[in-house]
Short mmCIF file of C-alpha atoms in Angstrom, two decimals:
data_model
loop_
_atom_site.label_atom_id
_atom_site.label_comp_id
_atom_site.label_asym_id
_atom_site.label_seq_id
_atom_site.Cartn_x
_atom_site.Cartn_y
_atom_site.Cartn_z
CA UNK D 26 60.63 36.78 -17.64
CA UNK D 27 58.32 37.36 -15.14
CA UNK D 28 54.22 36.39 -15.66
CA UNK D 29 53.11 39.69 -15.66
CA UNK D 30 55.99 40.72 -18.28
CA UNK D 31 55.57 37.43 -20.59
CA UNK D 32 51.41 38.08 -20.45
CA UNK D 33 52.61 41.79 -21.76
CA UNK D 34 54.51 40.68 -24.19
CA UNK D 35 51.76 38.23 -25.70
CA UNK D 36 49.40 41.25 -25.68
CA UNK D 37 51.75 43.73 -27.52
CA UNK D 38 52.79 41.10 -30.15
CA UNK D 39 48.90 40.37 -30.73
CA UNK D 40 47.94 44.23 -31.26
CA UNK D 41 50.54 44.71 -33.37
CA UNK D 42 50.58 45.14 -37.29
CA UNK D 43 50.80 41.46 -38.32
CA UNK D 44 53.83 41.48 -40.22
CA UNK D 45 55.73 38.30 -39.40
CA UNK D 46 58.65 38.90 -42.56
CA UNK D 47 61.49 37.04 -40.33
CA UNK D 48 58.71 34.04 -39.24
CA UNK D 49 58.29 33.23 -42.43
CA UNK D 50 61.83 33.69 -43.89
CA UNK D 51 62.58 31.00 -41.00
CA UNK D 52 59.81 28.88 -41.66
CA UNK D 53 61.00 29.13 -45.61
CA UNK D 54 64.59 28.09 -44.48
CA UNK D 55 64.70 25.34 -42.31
CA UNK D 56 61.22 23.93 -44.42
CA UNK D 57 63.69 23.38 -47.02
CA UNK D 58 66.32 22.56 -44.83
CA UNK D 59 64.26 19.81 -43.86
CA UNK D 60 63.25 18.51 -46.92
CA UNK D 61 67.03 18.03 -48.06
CA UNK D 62 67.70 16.63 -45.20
CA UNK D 63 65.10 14.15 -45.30
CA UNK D 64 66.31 13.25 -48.95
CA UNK D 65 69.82 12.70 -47.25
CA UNK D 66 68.79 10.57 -44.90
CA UNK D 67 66.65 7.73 -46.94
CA UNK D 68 70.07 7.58 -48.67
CA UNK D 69 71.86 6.74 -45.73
CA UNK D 70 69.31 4.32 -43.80
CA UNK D 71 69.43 0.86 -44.89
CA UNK D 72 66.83 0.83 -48.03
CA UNK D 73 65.70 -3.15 -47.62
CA UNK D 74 64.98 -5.75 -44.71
CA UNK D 75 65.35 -8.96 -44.41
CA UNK D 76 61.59 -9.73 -43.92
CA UNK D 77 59.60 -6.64 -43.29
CA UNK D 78 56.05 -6.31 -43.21
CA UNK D 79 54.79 -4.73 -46.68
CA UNK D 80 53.20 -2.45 -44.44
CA UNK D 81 56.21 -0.74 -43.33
CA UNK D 82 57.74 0.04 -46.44
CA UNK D 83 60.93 0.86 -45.35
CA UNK D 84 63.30 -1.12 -42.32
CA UNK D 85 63.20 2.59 -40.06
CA UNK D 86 59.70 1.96 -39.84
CA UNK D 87 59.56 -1.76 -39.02
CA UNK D 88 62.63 -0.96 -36.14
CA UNK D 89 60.85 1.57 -34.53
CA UNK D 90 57.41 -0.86 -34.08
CA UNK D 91 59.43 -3.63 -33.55
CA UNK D 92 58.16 -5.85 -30.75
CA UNK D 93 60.69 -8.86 -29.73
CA UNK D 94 63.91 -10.27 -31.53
CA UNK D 95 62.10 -11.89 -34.43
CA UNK D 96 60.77 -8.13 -35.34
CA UNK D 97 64.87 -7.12 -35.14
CA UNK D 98 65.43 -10.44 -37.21
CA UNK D 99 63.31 -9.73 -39.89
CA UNK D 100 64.73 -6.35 -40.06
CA UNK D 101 68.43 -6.75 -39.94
CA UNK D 102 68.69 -10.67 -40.91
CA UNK D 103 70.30 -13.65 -39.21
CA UNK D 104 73.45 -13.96 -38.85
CA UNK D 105 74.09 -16.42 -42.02
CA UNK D 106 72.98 -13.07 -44.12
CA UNK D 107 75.65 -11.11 -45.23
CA UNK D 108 73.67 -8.26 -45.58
CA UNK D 109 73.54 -7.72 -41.50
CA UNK D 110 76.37 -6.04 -41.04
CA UNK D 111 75.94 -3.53 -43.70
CA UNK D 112 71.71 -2.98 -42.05
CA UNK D 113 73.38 -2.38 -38.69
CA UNK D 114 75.71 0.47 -39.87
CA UNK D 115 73.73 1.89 -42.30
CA UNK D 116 71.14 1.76 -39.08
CA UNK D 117 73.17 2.88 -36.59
CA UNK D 118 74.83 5.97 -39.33
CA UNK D 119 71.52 7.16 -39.62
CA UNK D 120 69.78 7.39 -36.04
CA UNK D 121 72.85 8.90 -34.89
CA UNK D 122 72.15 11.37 -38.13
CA UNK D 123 68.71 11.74 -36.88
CA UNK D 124 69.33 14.25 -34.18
CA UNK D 125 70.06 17.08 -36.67
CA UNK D 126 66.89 16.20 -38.32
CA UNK D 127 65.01 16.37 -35.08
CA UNK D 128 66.41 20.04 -34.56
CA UNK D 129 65.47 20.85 -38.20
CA UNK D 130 61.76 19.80 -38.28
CA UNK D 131 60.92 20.90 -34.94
CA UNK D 132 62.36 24.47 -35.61
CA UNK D 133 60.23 24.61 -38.72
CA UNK D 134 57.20 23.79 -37.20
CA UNK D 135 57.78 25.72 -34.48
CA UNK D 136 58.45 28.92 -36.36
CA UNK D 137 55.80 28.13 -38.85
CA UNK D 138 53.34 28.38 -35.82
CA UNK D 139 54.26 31.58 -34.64
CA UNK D 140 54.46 33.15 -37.96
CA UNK D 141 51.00 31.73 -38.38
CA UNK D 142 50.51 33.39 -34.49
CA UNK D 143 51.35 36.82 -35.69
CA UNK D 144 49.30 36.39 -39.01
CA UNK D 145 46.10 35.42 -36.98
CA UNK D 146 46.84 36.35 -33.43
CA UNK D 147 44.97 33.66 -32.24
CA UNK D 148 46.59 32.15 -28.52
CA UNK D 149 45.83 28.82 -29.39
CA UNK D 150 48.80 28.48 -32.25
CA UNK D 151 51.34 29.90 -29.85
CA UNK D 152 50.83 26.78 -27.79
CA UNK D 153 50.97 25.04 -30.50
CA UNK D 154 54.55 25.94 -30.75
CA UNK D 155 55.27 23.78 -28.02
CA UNK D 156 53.79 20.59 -29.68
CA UNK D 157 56.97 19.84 -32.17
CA UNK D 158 59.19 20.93 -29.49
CA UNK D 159 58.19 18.33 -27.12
CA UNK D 160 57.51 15.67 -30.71
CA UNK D 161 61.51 16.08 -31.15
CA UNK D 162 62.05 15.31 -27.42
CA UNK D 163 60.15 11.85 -27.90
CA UNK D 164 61.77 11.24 -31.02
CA UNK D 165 65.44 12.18 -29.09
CA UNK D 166 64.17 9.33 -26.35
CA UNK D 167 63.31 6.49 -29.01
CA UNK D 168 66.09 7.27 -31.15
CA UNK D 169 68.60 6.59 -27.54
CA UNK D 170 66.21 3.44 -27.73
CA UNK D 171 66.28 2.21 -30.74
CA UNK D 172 70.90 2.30 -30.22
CA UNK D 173 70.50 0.55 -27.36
CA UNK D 174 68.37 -2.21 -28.60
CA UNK D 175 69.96 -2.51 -31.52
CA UNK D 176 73.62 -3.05 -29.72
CA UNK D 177 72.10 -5.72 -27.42
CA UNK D 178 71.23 -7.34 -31.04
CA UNK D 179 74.67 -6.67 -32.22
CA UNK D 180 75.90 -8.90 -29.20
CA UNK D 181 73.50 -11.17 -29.32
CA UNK D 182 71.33 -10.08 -26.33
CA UNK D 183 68.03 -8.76 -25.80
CA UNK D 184 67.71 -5.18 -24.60
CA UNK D 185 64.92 -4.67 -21.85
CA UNK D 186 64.61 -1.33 -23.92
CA UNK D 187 62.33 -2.66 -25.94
CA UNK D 188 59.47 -2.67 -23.83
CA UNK D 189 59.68 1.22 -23.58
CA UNK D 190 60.37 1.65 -27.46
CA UNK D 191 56.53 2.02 -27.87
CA UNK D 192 55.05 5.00 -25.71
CA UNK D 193 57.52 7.44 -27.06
CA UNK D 194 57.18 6.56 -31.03
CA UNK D 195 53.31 6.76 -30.31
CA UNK D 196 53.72 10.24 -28.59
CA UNK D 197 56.05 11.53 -31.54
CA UNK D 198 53.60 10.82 -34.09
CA UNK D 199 50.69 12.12 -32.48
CA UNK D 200 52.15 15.10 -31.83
CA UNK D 201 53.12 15.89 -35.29
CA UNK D 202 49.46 14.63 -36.33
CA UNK D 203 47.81 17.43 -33.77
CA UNK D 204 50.74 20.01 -34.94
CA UNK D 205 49.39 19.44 -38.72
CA UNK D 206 45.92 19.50 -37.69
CA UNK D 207 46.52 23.09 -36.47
CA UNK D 208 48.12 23.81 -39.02
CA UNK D 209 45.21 22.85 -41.40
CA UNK D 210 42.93 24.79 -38.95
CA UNK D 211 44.43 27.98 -39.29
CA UNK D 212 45.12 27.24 -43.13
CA UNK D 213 41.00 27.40 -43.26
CA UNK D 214 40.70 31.06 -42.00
CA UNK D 215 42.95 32.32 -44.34
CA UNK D 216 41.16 32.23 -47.84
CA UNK D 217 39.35 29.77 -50.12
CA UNK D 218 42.37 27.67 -51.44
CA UNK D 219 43.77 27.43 -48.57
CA UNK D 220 40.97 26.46 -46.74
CA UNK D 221 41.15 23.48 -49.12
CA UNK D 222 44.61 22.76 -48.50
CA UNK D 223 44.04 22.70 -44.63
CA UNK D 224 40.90 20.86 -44.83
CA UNK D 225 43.31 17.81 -47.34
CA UNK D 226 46.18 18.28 -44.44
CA UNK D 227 43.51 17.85 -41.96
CA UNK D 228 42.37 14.60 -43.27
CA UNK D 229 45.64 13.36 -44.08
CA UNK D 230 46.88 13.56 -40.64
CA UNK D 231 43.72 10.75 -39.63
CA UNK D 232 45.16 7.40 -40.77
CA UNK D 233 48.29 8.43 -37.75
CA UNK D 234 45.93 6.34 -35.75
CA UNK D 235 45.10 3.55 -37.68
CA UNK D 236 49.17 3.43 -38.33
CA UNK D 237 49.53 3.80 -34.67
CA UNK D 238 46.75 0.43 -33.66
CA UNK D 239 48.07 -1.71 -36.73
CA UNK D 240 51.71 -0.88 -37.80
CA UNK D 241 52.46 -4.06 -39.65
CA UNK D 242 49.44 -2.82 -42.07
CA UNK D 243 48.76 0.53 -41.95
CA UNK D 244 52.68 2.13 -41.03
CA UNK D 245 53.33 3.16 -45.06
CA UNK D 246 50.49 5.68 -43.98
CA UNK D 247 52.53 7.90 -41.74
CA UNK D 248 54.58 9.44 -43.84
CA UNK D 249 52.20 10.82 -46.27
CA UNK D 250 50.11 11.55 -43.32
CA UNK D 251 52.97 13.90 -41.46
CA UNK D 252 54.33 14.88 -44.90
CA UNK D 253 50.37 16.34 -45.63
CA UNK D 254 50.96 18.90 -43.23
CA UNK D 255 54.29 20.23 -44.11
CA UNK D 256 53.78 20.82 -47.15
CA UNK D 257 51.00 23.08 -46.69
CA UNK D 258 53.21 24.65 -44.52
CA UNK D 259 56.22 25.17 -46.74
CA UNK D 260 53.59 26.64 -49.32
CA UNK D 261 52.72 29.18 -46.23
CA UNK D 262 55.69 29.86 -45.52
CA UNK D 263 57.10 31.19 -49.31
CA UNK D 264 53.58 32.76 -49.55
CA UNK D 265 53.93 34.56 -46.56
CA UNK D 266 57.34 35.65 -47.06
CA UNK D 267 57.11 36.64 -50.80
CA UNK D 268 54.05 38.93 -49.31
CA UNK D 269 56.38 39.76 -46.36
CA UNK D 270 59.45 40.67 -48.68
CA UNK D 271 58.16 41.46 -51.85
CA UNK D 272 54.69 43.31 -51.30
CA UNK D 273 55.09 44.34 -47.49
CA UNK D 274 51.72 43.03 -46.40
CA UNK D 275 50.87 40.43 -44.60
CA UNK D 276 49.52 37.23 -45.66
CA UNK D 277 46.27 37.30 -43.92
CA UNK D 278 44.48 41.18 -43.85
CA UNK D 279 42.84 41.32 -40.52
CA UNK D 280 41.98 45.07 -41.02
CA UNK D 281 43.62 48.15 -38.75
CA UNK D 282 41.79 48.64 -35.87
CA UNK D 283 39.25 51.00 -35.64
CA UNK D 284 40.08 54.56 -35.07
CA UNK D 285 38.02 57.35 -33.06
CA UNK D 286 36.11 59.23 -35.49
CA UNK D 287 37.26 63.02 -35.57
CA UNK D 288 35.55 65.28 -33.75
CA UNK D 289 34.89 68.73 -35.22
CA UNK D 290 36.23 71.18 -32.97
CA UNK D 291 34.41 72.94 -30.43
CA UNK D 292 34.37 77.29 -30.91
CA UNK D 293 35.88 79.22 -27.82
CA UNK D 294 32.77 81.10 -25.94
CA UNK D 295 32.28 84.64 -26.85
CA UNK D 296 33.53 86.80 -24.58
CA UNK D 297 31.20 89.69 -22.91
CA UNK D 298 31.07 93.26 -24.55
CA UNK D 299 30.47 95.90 -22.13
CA UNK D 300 29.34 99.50 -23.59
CA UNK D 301 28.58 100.72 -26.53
CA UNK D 302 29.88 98.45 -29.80
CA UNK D 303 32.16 100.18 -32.01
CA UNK D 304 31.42 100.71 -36.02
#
């Protein structure tokens, strides 16, 4: 589409009645297609390490901040434990597993932006939509990653891999924190108890940092912190499609615009009488 069509586009979708029914509805869906999913998948990825941090609270977390083989060690065990072979497949089953689940939450997010787009028409959550989009592609990159390195360690070798592992987990959950924060933005301009909600899913998405800087202590953090936004999101999204379904209005009321006032109409000019009048 040409940039004089797609700029046309943007400005029709903005003028018109904000009624974003099938946004939502696909916001609703793959929200809770996520959150099964996610369920699924703690199932499926091994549930203890050998010698995690506390911090990390779960061996997914510890792998993807791991630093150097006595990180992967600590993870998956030596080879005396029997327990390593059963870490390394339930490891392996569930990265490969991961991809769906990359699809899943960036569609939600994505959609859940530009049904917030149409609600609010404001520019600034379209490109928004781009944000999980490009989260997922990190998360696609580490995930390759985190196979390789964790073959090498199957064979006993070290996987120069490593050394890349950390730019795109840092990317992936920065991106989700600045997603949620929008998210929590526009939550604010929508009414009172929502503006409370965005303002919690604003704050929540802080400690990302702090998990980012000190993973070994702070890494139990990011899930609540990505989770904050979401949430609020999946309550958008069956508000906005109950009001989209059910009482076909939109979720935020931004008001027609305003109309020309009617003008009383203007009499014809009398036409000239020549002569005498008749009675």
């Amino acid at each position: 589409m040409p940039i004089g069509g797609l700029q046309h586009w943007i400005e029709a979708q903005r003028a018109r009645s904000p009624a974003p029914m099938r946004a939502w509805v696909w916001t609703l869906a793959l929200g809770i297609a996520v959150a099964l999913f996610s369920v699924h998948l703690t199932r499926v990825f091994p549930q203890v390490g050998h010698a995690i941090a506390p911090g990390f609270t779960s061996p997914l977390l510890a792998f993807e901040f791991a630093g150097g083989q006595d990180d992967l060690i600590a993870i998956f065990g030596p080879e005396s434990d029997p327990q390593q072979v059963s870490r390394l497949a339930a490891m392996r089953t569930g990265n490969e597993q991961d991809y769906l689940y990359m699809l899943l939450y960036a569609g939600f997010l994505t959609a859940g932006c530009i049904a917030l787009w149409r609600e609010l028409r404001r520019r600034a959550l379209l490109a928004a939509a781009l944000l999980p989009i490009t989260a997922a592609l990190c998360d696609a990159y580490e995930n390759w990653l985190l196979l390789d390195i964790q073959a090498a360690f199957t064979a006993g070798d070290y996987s120069p891999a490593m050394a890349s592992l950390p730019y795109p987990v840092a990317a992936k959950f920065l991106l989700i924190a600045v997603t949620n924060v929008i998210i929590g933005a526009a939550a604010t301009q929508i009414g009172r108890w929502w503006a409370l909600f965005g303002t919690l899913a604003i704050l929540a998405a802080i400690p990302t940092v702090m998990a980012i800087i000190t993973p070994a202590a702070f890494a139990w953090a990011l899930l609540p912190s990505a989770g904050g936004g979401w949430i609020l999101l999946l309550a958008l999204a069956v508000a906005g499609s109950w009001n989209a379904l059910v009482r076909r209005r939109p979720l935020v009321d931004l008001g027609e615009p305003a109309t020309q006032p009617a003008q009383a109409p203007v009499a014809a000019p009398k036409r000239p009488m020549f002569g005498r009048r008749r009675t």
